[in-house]
Every structure is written in structure tokens, then in C-alpha cells.
Coordinates of N, CA and C in Angstrom, one line a residue:
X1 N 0.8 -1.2 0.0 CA 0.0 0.0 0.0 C 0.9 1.2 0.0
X2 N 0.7 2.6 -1.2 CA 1.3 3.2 -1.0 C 1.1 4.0 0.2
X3 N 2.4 4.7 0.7 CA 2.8 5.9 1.9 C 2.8 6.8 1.4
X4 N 1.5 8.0 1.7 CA 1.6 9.2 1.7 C 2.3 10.2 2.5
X5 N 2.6 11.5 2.3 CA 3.7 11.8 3.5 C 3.0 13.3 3.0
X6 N 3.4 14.5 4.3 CA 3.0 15.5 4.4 C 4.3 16.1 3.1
X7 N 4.1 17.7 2.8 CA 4.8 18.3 2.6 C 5.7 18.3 3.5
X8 N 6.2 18.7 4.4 CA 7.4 18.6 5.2 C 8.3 17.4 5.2
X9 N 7.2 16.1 5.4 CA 7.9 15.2 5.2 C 9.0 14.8 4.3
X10 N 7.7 15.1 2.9 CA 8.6 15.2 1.2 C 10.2 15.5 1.7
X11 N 10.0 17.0 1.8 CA 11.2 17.8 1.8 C 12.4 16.9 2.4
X12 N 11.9 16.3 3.4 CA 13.1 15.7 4.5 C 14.0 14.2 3.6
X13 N 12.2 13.9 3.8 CA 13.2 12.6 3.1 C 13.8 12.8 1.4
X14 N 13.3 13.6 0.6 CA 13.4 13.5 -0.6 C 14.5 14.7 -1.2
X15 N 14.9 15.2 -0.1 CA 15.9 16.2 0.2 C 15.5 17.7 -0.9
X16 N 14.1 17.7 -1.3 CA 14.0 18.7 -2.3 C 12.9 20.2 -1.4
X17 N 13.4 21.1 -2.0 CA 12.3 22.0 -1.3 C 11.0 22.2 -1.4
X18 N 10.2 22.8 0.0 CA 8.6 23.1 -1.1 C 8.5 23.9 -2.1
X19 N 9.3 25.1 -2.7 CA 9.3 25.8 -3.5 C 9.6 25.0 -4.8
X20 N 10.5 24.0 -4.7 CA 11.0 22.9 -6.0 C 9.8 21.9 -6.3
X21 N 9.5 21.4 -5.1 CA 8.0 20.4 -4.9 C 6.9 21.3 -5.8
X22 N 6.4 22.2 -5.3 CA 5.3 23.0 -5.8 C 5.6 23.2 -7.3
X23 N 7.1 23.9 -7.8 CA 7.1 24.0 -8.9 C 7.0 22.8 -9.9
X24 N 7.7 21.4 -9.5 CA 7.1 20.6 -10.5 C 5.9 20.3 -10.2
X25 N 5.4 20.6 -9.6 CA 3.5 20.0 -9.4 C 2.9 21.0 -10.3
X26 N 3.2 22.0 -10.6 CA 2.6 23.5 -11.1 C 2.6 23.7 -12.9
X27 N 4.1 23.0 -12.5 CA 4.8 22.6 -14.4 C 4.0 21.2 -14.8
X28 N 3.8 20.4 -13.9 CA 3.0 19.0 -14.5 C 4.8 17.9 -14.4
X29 N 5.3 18.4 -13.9 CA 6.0 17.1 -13.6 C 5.9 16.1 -12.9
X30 N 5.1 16.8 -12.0 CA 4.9 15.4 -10.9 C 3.1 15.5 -11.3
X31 N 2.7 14.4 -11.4 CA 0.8 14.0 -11.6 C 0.2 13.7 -10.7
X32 N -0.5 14.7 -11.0 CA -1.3 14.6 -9.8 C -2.4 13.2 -9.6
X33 N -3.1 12.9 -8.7 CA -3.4 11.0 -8.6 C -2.4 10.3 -8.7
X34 N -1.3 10.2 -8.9 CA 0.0 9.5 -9.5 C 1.2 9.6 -8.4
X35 N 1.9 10.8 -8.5 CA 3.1 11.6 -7.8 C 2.3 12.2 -6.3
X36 N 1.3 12.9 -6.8 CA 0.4 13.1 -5.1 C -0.6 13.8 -5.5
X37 N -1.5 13.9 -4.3 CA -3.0 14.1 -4.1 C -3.0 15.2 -3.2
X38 N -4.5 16.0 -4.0 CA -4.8 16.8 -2.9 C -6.1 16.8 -2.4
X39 N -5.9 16.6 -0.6 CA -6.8 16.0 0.1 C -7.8 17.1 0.1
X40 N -7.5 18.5 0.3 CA -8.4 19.8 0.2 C -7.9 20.7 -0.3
X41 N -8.4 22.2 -0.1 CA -7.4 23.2 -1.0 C -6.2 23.8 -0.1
X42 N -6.0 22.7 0.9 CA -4.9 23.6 1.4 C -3.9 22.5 1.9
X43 N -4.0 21.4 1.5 CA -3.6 19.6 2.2 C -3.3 19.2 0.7
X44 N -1.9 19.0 0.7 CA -1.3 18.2 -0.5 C -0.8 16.7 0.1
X45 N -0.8 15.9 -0.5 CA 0.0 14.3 0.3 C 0.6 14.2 -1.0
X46 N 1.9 13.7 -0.8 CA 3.3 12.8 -1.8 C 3.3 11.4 -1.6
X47 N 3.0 10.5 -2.7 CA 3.2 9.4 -2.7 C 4.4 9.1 -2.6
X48 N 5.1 8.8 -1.7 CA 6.3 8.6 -0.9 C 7.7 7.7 -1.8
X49 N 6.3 6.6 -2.4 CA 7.6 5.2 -3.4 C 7.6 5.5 -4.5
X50 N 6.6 6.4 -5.1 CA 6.7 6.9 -6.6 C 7.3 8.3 -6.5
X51 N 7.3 8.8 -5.6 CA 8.5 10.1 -6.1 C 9.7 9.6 -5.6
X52 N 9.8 8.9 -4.9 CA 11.9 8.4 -4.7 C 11.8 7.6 -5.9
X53 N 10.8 6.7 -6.3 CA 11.5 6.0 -7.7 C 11.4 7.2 -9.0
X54 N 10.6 8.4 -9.0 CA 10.7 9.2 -9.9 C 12.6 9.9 -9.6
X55 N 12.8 10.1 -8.7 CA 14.2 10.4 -8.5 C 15.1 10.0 -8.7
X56 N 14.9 8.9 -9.0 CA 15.9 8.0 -8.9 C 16.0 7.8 -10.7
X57 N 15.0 7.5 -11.4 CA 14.9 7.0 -12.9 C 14.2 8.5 -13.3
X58 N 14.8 9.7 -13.2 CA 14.4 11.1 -13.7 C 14.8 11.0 -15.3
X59 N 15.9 10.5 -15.5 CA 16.4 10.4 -17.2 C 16.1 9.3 -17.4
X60 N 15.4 8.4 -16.3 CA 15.1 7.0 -17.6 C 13.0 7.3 -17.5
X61 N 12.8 7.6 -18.7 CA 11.0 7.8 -18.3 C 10.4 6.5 -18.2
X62 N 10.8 5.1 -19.2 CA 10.4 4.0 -19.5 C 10.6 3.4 -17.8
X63 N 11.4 3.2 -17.2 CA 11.3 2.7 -16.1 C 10.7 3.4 -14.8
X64 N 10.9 4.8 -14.8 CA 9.5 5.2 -14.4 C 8.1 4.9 -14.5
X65 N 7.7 5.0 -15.6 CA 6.9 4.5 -16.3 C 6.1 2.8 -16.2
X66 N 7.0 2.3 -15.5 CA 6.8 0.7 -15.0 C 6.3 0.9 -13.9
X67 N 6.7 2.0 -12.9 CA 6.4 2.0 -11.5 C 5.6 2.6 -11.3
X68 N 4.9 3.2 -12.4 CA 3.3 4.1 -12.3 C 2.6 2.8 -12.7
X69 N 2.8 2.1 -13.9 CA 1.9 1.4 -14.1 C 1.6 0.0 -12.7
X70 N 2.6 0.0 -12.2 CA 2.5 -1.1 -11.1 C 2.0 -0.8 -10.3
X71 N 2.2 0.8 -9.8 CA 1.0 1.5 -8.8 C -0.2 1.3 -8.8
X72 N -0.2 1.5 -9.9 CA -1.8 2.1 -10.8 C -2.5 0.4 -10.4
X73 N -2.0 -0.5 -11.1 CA -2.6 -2.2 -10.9 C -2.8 -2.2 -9.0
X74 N -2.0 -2.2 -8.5 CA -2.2 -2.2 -7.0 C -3.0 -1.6 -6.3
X75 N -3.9 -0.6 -6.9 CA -4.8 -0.1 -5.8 C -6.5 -1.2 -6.7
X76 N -6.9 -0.7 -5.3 CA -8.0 -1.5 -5.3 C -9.0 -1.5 -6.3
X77 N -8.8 -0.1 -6.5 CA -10.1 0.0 -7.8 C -10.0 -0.4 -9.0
X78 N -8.4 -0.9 -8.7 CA -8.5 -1.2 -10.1 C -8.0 -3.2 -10.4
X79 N -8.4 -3.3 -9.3 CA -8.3 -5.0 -9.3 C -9.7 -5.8 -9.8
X80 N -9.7 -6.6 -10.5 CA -10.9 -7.2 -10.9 C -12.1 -8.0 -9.6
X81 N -13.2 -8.1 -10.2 CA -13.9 -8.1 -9.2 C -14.3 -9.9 -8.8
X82 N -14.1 -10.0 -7.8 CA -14.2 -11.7 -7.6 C -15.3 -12.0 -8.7
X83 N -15.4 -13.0 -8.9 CA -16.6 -13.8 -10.3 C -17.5 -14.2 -9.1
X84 N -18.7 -14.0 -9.4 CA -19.7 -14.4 -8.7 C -20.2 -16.5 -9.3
X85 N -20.2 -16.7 -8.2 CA -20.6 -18.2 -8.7 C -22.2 -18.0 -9.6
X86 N -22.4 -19.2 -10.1 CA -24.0 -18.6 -11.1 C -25.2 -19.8 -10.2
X87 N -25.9 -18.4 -9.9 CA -27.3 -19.4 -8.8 C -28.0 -20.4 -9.3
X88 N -27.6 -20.2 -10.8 CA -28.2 -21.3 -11.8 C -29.0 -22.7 -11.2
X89 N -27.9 -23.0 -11.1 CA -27.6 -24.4 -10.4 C -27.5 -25.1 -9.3
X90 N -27.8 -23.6 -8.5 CA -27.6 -24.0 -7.1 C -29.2 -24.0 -6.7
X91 N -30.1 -23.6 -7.6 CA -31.8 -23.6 -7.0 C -32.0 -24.9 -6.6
X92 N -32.8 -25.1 -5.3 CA -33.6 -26.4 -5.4 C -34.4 -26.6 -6.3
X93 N -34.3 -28.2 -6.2 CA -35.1 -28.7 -7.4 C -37.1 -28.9 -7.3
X94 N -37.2 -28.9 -8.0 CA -38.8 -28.8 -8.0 C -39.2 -30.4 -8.2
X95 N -40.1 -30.9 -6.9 CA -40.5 -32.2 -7.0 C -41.9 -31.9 -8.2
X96 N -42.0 -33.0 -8.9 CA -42.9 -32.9 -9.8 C -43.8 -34.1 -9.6
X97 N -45.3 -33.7 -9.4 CA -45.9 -34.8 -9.6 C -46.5 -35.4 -10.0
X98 N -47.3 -37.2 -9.9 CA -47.6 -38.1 -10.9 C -49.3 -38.0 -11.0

């Protein structure tokens, strides 16, 4: 499950400023639902494992690009939905008479 982390947090662990944060959020570098979320108009959260792997693979986009899409499959909404068994066959049978 991904780790969201405050602005402050970002900064610490990701050693980058809020004025650097904000500007790629502003330019569209970091995506929003993706790189991070905003909870209200004043509450931003950083997806904690997709921006250290965005840091990390900044000149490689394809392998970035792997780590969004593995994100993306891992959350819940987007997992398939159990198959429902079919009641078909499960009705009782009807005695019929002579």
C-alpha cells in the first residue's frame, strides 16, 4: 500500500524544497493522482515510493513509467472483481408430480 507523507515530510526525506515540490506539481511534472494528491485546498499528500522511484529513474521515463503502471494495478479500484458463482444451479429442485 502506497505511503503518503506531508509536505514537510517530502522535503526531509526527498531532500528537495517546497518551492521545488510545488514548482514541478505547477509545471506538471509530478501527476497529480500519481506523484500526489490533494486532500483539500490547502492539504497536499506525496506518494512517498513513486516520487523516490521518480528520483531516482528522472532520465530514464520507461522505467519510471513501469512504477506508475504497477502503482496504478495495486490499488484496489482497479483489481478485478471476484466472479460471482451462477445461482443457476444452485436452486432447489422442484418435486414434480404423478
Amino acid at each position: 500500500m502506497a505511503q503518503f507523507i506531508s509536505k514537510r515530510e517530502a522535503t526531509q526525506y526527498l531532500k528537495l524544497s517546497d518551492t521545488t515540490l510545488k514548482r514541478y506539481r505547477l509545471q506538471g511534472v509530478l501527476i497529480e493522482g500519481i506523484h500526489w494528491v490533494r486532500i483539500n485546498s490547502r492539504c497536499i499528500r506525496y506518494n512517498l515510493e513513486l516520487m523516490q522511484d521518480w528520483l531516482h529513474n528522472r532520465h530514464d521515463p520507461v522505467a519510471h513509467q513501469r512504477a506508475i503502471r504497477i502503482y496504478q494495478a495495486s490499488l484496489l479500484s482497479n483489481r478485478k472483481k471476484p466472479s460471482q458463482p451462477s445461482t443457476r444451479n444452485k436452486l432447489p429442485k422442484r418435486k414434480t408430480s404423478k
